[in-house]
XYZ file of C-alpha atoms in Angstrom:
454
model
C -7.724 -81.257 -4.109
C -8.997 -79.440 -1.019
C -9.244 -80.355 2.652
C -12.516 -79.427 4.346
C -12.536 -79.518 8.137
C -15.916 -79.377 9.899
C -15.992 -78.340 13.545
C -18.151 -79.806 16.288
C -21.082 -77.428 15.788
C -21.050 -78.179 12.042
C -21.646 -81.912 12.652
C -23.557 -81.779 15.948
C -26.991 -82.866 14.684
C -28.820 -84.497 11.800
C -29.704 -81.033 10.511
C -26.077 -79.907 10.690
C -24.957 -83.102 8.933
C -27.337 -82.407 6.057
C -25.876 -78.889 5.753
C -22.340 -80.255 5.736
C -23.333 -82.787 3.075
C -24.613 -79.987 0.865
C -21.416 -77.970 1.319
C -19.266 -80.947 0.310
C -21.499 -81.910 -2.608
C -21.134 -78.421 -4.091
C -17.345 -78.884 -4.125
C -17.058 -82.450 -5.418
C -15.116 -81.296 -8.479
C -12.320 -80.143 -6.132
C -11.769 -83.678 -4.774
C -12.369 -82.955 -1.086
C -10.921 -84.777 1.880
C -13.227 -84.149 4.847
C -11.787 -83.939 8.370
C -14.268 -83.836 11.246
C -14.249 -82.933 14.915
C -16.262 -84.799 17.523
C -19.985 -84.056 17.408
C -21.023 -80.975 19.385
C -19.632 -80.995 22.927
C -18.623 -84.669 22.861
C -14.950 -84.058 23.651
C -15.825 -81.970 26.722
C -18.136 -84.772 27.880
C -15.446 -87.393 27.295
C -13.028 -85.331 29.381
C -15.500 -85.177 32.262
C -16.281 -88.878 31.874
C -12.590 -89.827 32.063
C -11.998 -87.589 35.087
C -14.968 -89.059 36.937
C -13.830 -92.619 36.254
C -10.275 -91.870 37.360
C -11.612 -90.302 40.549
C -13.509 -93.487 41.350
C -16.967 -92.109 40.524
C -17.927 -94.789 38.019
C -21.641 -93.994 38.208
C -21.006 -90.390 37.120
C -18.718 -91.571 34.329
C -21.310 -94.036 33.048
C -24.062 -91.400 33.234
C -21.932 -89.094 31.074
C -21.283 -91.947 28.665
C -25.005 -92.666 28.445
C -25.716 -89.069 27.404
C -23.014 -89.243 24.732
C -24.430 -92.520 23.457
C -27.997 -91.214 23.317
C -26.888 -88.159 21.329
C -24.995 -90.229 18.758
C -27.794 -92.761 18.391
C -30.445 -90.068 18.012
C -28.655 -87.818 15.525
C -26.613 -90.510 13.810
C -29.440 -92.944 13.103
C -31.605 -90.083 11.847
C -28.849 -89.314 9.333
C -28.433 -92.848 7.943
C -30.359 -94.511 5.142
C -32.924 -97.110 6.217
C -30.975 -100.055 4.811
C -27.717 -98.983 6.552
C -29.216 -97.923 9.862
C -28.811 -101.331 11.468
C -25.126 -101.416 10.558
C -24.516 -97.979 12.072
C -26.441 -98.924 15.196
C -24.327 -102.056 15.621
C -21.158 -99.958 15.243
C -22.366 -97.444 17.843
C -23.451 -100.152 20.286
C -20.146 -101.957 19.967
C -18.114 -98.763 20.353
C -19.936 -97.629 23.475
C -19.639 -101.119 24.953
C -15.856 -100.919 24.494
C -15.749 -97.478 26.115
C -17.747 -98.756 29.083
C -15.395 -101.694 29.526
C -12.402 -99.340 29.533
C -14.058 -97.185 32.177
C -14.782 -100.176 34.389
C -11.221 -101.462 34.006
C -9.601 -98.076 34.685
C -7.569 -98.075 37.929
C -8.878 -95.495 40.404
C -6.600 -92.466 40.582
C -4.502 -93.633 37.661
C -5.658 -92.082 34.385
C -2.491 -92.394 32.338
C -1.956 -90.040 29.364
C -2.160 -93.080 27.083
C -5.518 -94.181 28.542
C -6.788 -90.623 28.322
C -5.839 -90.415 24.641
C -7.748 -93.606 23.874
C -10.868 -92.391 25.675
C -10.799 -88.958 24.037
C -10.124 -90.436 20.594
C -13.589 -91.967 20.522
C -15.188 -88.584 19.787
C -13.658 -88.355 16.328
C -13.860 -92.082 15.705
C -17.629 -91.911 16.289
C -18.239 -88.678 14.402
C -16.357 -89.769 11.271
C -18.564 -92.875 11.030
C -21.751 -90.866 11.551
C -20.701 -88.182 9.061
C -19.882 -90.812 6.442
C -23.366 -92.315 6.783
C -24.968 -88.875 6.438
C -22.918 -88.207 3.305
C -23.987 -91.551 1.846
C -27.649 -90.762 2.501
C -27.173 -87.452 0.694
C -25.761 -89.134 -2.394
C -22.043 -88.619 -1.881
C -19.545 -91.356 -2.833
C -17.914 -91.694 0.566
C -15.188 -93.697 2.274
C -14.697 -93.506 6.052
C -10.984 -93.777 6.832
C -9.431 -94.221 10.283
C -6.926 -91.365 10.646
C -4.838 -93.391 13.057
C -3.692 -95.665 10.245
C -2.006 -92.812 8.349
C -1.349 -89.915 10.772
C 1.812 -90.953 12.627
C 3.311 -89.296 15.710
C 5.691 -89.809 18.587
C 4.412 -91.184 21.908
C 3.930 -87.824 23.647
C 0.338 -88.550 24.660
C -1.987 -85.555 24.783
C 0.363 -83.376 22.720
C 1.784 -85.752 20.149
C 4.361 -84.496 17.663
C 3.854 -85.338 14.005
C 6.202 -87.691 12.152
C 5.928 -85.923 8.784
C 7.843 -88.339 6.542
C 5.970 -91.418 7.758
C 2.642 -89.587 7.610
C 3.260 -88.253 4.104
C 4.130 -91.732 2.843
C 1.020 -93.269 4.410
C -1.318 -90.542 3.115
C 0.127 -90.806 -0.381
C -0.166 -94.587 -0.409
C -3.573 -95.060 1.209
C -5.647 -91.860 0.952
C -4.606 -90.091 -2.255
C -5.646 -93.004 -4.548
C -9.202 -92.851 -3.202
C -9.813 -89.232 -4.181
C -10.616 -89.819 -7.852
C -13.759 -91.743 -6.944
C -14.642 -90.932 -3.341
C -14.966 -88.324 -0.631
C -12.666 -89.486 2.158
C -13.934 -88.737 5.686
C -11.345 -88.786 8.480
C -11.399 -87.861 12.151
C -9.209 -84.963 13.176
C -7.284 -84.740 16.469
C -6.353 -88.439 16.502
C -3.238 -90.263 15.333
C -1.045 -93.188 16.358
C 2.561 -94.114 16.959
C 4.547 -96.336 14.609
C 3.510 -99.170 16.947
C -0.164 -98.255 16.348
C -0.729 -96.884 19.869
C -3.455 -94.211 19.800
C -2.318 -90.619 20.339
C -3.919 -87.186 20.100
C -2.674 -83.731 19.146
C -4.441 -82.058 22.089
C -7.386 -79.688 22.158
C -7.901 -77.889 18.874
C -6.019 -80.666 17.129
C -8.652 -81.273 14.454
C -7.756 -77.995 12.730
C -4.117 -79.026 12.923
C -4.911 -82.446 11.433
C -6.598 -80.771 8.460
C -3.635 -78.459 7.931
C -1.184 -81.370 8.123
C -3.142 -83.439 5.597
C -3.428 -80.473 3.266
C 0.265 -79.655 3.506
C 1.515 -83.221 3.045
C -0.773 -83.934 0.082
C -0.302 -80.531 -1.561
C -3.908 -79.311 -1.310
C -5.032 -76.230 -3.188
C -6.752 -74.948 -0.055
C -7.521 -75.964 3.523
C -11.039 -74.944 4.568
C -12.120 -74.634 8.189
C -15.927 -74.820 8.349
C -17.374 -73.499 11.593
C -20.431 -71.568 12.823
C -19.196 -68.004 12.137
C -18.717 -66.151 8.848
C -14.935 -66.051 9.143
C -12.349 -64.149 11.138
C -13.982 -61.027 12.589
C -12.610 -57.686 13.694
C -13.672 -58.602 17.251
C -15.696 -61.200 19.100
C -19.287 -60.626 17.845
C -20.620 -61.529 21.289
C -18.876 -58.392 22.629
C -19.089 -56.136 19.572
C -22.372 -56.320 17.681
C -21.052 -54.438 14.637
C -17.883 -56.517 14.168
C -16.816 -56.879 10.535
C -15.628 -59.920 8.608
C -12.107 -59.879 7.221
C -11.990 -60.824 3.561
C -8.288 -61.666 3.581
C -5.427 -61.633 6.076
C -1.866 -62.894 6.381
C -0.662 -66.055 8.104
C 1.273 -63.854 10.529
C -1.816 -61.920 11.555
C -3.880 -65.095 11.907
C -1.179 -66.722 14.040
C -1.039 -63.753 16.403
C -4.822 -63.720 16.743
C -5.006 -67.451 17.362
C -2.290 -67.344 20.019
C -3.910 -64.449 21.828
C -7.339 -65.972 22.098
C -9.241 -65.705 18.820
C -11.524 -68.724 18.924
C -11.942 -69.388 15.204
C -8.501 -70.965 14.678
C -6.194 -73.030 16.838
C -2.653 -71.560 17.107
C -1.007 -74.673 15.632
C -3.210 -74.694 12.528
C -1.227 -72.245 10.456
C 2.243 -73.826 10.647
C 1.899 -76.792 8.228
C -0.052 -74.776 5.644
C 2.343 -71.830 5.955
C 5.340 -74.077 5.340
C 3.838 -75.209 2.012
C 2.180 -71.844 1.238
C -1.309 -73.370 1.129
C -4.165 -70.891 1.734
C -6.556 -71.469 4.625
C -10.180 -70.382 4.344
C -12.440 -69.947 7.377
C -16.124 -70.202 6.467
C -19.590 -70.715 7.945
C -21.305 -74.077 7.325
C -24.643 -72.383 8.065
C -23.997 -69.767 5.359
C -21.889 -71.579 2.753
C -22.397 -68.925 0.077
C -20.464 -66.441 2.222
C -16.844 -66.425 1.020
C -15.471 -66.344 4.583
C -11.911 -65.228 5.333
C -8.929 -66.254 3.226
C -5.579 -66.546 5.025
C -2.518 -66.300 2.774
C 1.230 -65.766 3.114
C 0.962 -62.067 2.311
C -2.372 -60.267 2.227
C -2.790 -58.157 -0.930
C -4.494 -55.375 1.019
C -3.364 -54.080 4.373
C -4.948 -52.043 7.137
C -3.570 -50.527 10.312
C -5.434 -53.067 12.474
C -7.181 -56.226 11.289
C -8.674 -57.575 14.495
C -8.803 -57.458 18.290
C -8.400 -60.712 20.227
C -8.455 -61.406 23.933
C -7.570 -64.099 26.412
C -9.255 -64.324 29.821
C -8.077 -65.985 33.009
C -4.686 -64.301 33.010
C -2.515 -64.068 36.124
C 0.236 -61.462 36.501
C 3.350 -62.471 38.428
C 5.508 -59.559 39.658
C 9.071 -60.488 40.618
C 11.224 -57.866 42.359
C 14.835 -58.325 43.431
C 17.739 -55.938 43.986
C 19.937 -58.815 42.805
C 18.759 -57.976 39.301
C 20.505 -54.597 39.333
C 23.304 -54.833 36.767
C 23.362 -58.634 37.183
C 23.566 -61.016 34.274
C 21.776 -64.348 34.208
C 18.870 -63.396 36.470
C 16.268 -63.664 33.709
C 17.684 -67.003 32.622
C 17.314 -68.364 36.140
C 13.814 -66.894 36.399
C 12.535 -68.495 33.202
C 14.259 -71.754 34.004
C 11.882 -72.073 36.954
C 8.862 -71.686 34.664
C 10.364 -74.186 32.226
C 10.925 -76.816 34.893
C 7.306 -76.502 36.014
C 6.102 -76.623 32.375
C 4.278 -73.291 32.561
C 4.283 -71.065 29.487
C 4.626 -67.285 29.748
C 2.586 -65.017 27.465
C 3.873 -61.490 28.105
C 6.955 -60.046 29.807
C 7.948 -56.532 30.854
C 11.147 -55.662 32.718
C 12.787 -52.826 34.612
C 16.104 -52.594 36.458
C 14.926 -54.517 39.521
C 11.615 -56.113 38.522
C 9.992 -58.409 36.008
C 6.259 -58.690 35.381
C 4.955 -61.610 33.359
C 1.653 -63.289 32.609
C 0.508 -66.911 32.600
C -2.825 -68.509 31.728
C -2.139 -71.797 33.523
C -1.900 -71.611 37.302
C -2.005 -75.287 38.296
C 1.704 -75.188 39.276
C 2.011 -71.508 40.042
C 2.171 -71.988 43.829
C 5.233 -74.202 43.359
C 6.822 -71.659 41.036
C 6.246 -68.807 43.468
C 7.607 -70.827 46.390
C 10.853 -71.381 44.512
C 11.141 -67.780 43.318
C 10.602 -66.422 46.821
C 14.021 -67.759 47.728
C 15.651 -65.013 45.649
C 12.975 -62.320 45.175
C 9.757 -60.742 46.379
C 6.876 -62.194 44.394
C 3.319 -60.915 44.016
C 0.513 -62.742 42.233
C -2.435 -60.865 40.685
C -5.328 -62.920 39.332
C -8.442 -62.138 37.246
C -6.834 -60.262 34.380
C -7.175 -60.437 30.598
C -4.836 -59.906 27.665
C -6.219 -57.814 24.811
C -4.256 -57.953 21.573
C -4.552 -55.463 18.695
C -3.274 -57.152 15.515
C -2.441 -55.871 12.045
C 0.408 -55.881 9.537
C 0.041 -52.114 9.280
C 1.179 -51.586 12.881
C 4.829 -52.171 12.040
C 5.026 -49.138 9.732
C 2.668 -46.749 11.526
C 3.736 -44.484 14.408
C 1.306 -43.541 17.152
C -0.606 -46.819 17.504
C 0.068 -47.042 21.259
C -0.981 -43.410 21.674
C -4.277 -44.186 19.926
C -4.812 -47.128 22.265
C -4.138 -45.071 25.396
C -6.451 -42.313 24.177
C -9.261 -44.803 23.517
C -8.799 -46.345 26.976
C -8.608 -43.118 28.945
C -9.739 -43.824 32.511
C -9.067 -47.582 32.344
C -6.037 -48.957 34.186
C -3.601 -50.774 31.888
C -1.488 -53.165 33.935
C 1.038 -54.069 31.207
C 1.633 -53.214 27.541
C 3.926 -54.835 24.995
C 4.697 -54.498 21.303
C 5.349 -57.967 19.870
C 8.635 -58.851 18.213
C 6.732 -59.341 14.942
C 5.794 -55.649 15.146
C 2.263 -56.571 14.097
C 0.589 -56.627 17.502
C 0.220 -54.470 20.578
C -0.847 -56.428 23.652
C -2.100 -55.047 26.930
C -3.258 -56.514 30.203
C -6.364 -55.185 31.945
C -8.631 -56.266 34.759
C -11.166 -58.854 33.559
C -13.983 -56.596 34.777
C -12.885 -54.002 32.190
C -12.495 -56.447 29.313
C -15.750 -55.857 27.448
C -15.410 -52.076 27.700
C -11.799 -52.236 26.502
C -12.652 -54.339 23.439
C -15.598 -52.121 22.512
C -13.588 -48.902 22.850
C -10.684 -50.246 20.813
C -13.043 -51.483 18.119
C -14.621 -48.046 17.896
C -11.189 -46.414 17.715
C -9.858 -48.599 14.898
C -12.954 -49.677 12.963
C -15.326 -46.704 12.949
C -14.410 -46.462 9.255
C -13.378 -49.525 7.256
C -11.663 -50.288 3.966
C -14.128 -52.275 1.820
C -11.193 -54.043 0.123
C -10.243 -55.588 3.477
C -13.481 -55.835 5.473
C -17.070 -56.827 4.737
C-alpha cells in the first residue's frame, strides 16, 4: 500500500485532475490511498474570506466566496461524468450555502480558532469530492472518505496534535478494508476531536496528514506529488541550473524543510521517520521522473545536498553587562520569547550579548519592551537565513571557509553550525539573498556526483 498526496497545484484544474488520475491509475496495483490539498489557492482565499468577515466586511467575504465557488463549479463540473454532474453540483451548491450562512452568522471581531478551523476545512472537503468525481470519470474505482471521521486530534485549533492510538484504530477499522477494491480519496489538513469537532493541523498540514496515514497503516511509501521534479539543490527560480537530488536522508530533508525549502513541510518527516517509511517527492506534470527519495540513511553522500533560505527574518540583538559571568540570563531571555509564543531560529552569544533571529514579529514589540527592562535591545529587519545542508558537512573540515570565500564582499550578519552537524546557517541582508544563493550554488555544485544528483 502507498499513500499519494497531491498538492494544490496538482488538483487545481480539470486538466490537472486528469493528470492526477493518470498517475494514480498507473499505480493501482500498489493499493493507493490518495490525500489531497485544497484546489489551487483555495486555502489562501478562505483565509482572506474569514478575515474579511471577522472584520465586519461581509461584502468582501462574500465576493471572495463567490470566486471560490465559481472556480470549483467550473473545474469540478468539467471533471465529472455527465450522469453524476448534477449530484456534484448539488453538493457544491449546498456546501457553499453552508459557508455563506456561517459567514453571515459570524460575530464581528470574534473569529474564534474553532470557527476558523471550520471555515478553512472546506478547502479539503470540497477538493476531495471533486477529485473523487474526476477519478470516477477516468475509470478509477473510487471512494471519497471524510478524513475527519478517522483522523483524531486534541482541541488545539489551528495546530491540532494527533491522537495516534485513536487515529490508528479508526484508519484500520474504516479505511484499510476499502483498499482491496477501491482508491480511497481523503482531504489532508483536516481532522476532528473525539467529540467530532473539526480541527486542522495548520498550514502545510496536508503533507503531514499523508505521512500520518502512511505511518499508522504501514505504507510501503508516502509520495508527495507537486509541481517540481523533486528536492533541488537550490530554488530553481533563483538558480537556473539547479539539480535534482535522487536520494537524501530524513535528517537532511528535515533541515531543509525547517529552513525554508518549499517542497516539504517541516512536520512531514516525523511520522514516516518513526516507522522508517520512505517519502518520495515527485512531479505530477512529469510522472515518469523518479523524483527524490527520502530515506533514513542515504546510500550515497555528498558534502552539500542543497541550499535553502527563509526570508522575512528579523535579528534581535540583546546586550547587557549583567550577562558577564552570570548564570540564568539566557533562561530568563528565552522565557520572554516563550511567554509571547515566538519561536527563535538562530542564536549566537558572546560574554555580554546575544543575537537571535525570528520570522514572526507580531508580538516582537511586546518582547522588546519587556527585555529593555534588563538590557539594551536592537531590532534589525529585512534579513534572510540561508542554510547549506548535507550529511557530509559533519565529517569535512573547511566548509565555513569555503562559504566565506564564496561570499567575499558580502556582509554576513550571523553564522551558525547546527547541532546536527549537517547544516551551516548564515544570516544576510535580504537584498543580497539571490546573489548569496547563486554564489554558494556555484561553490558547491559546479561539479556533481551523478550517483546523488540528476
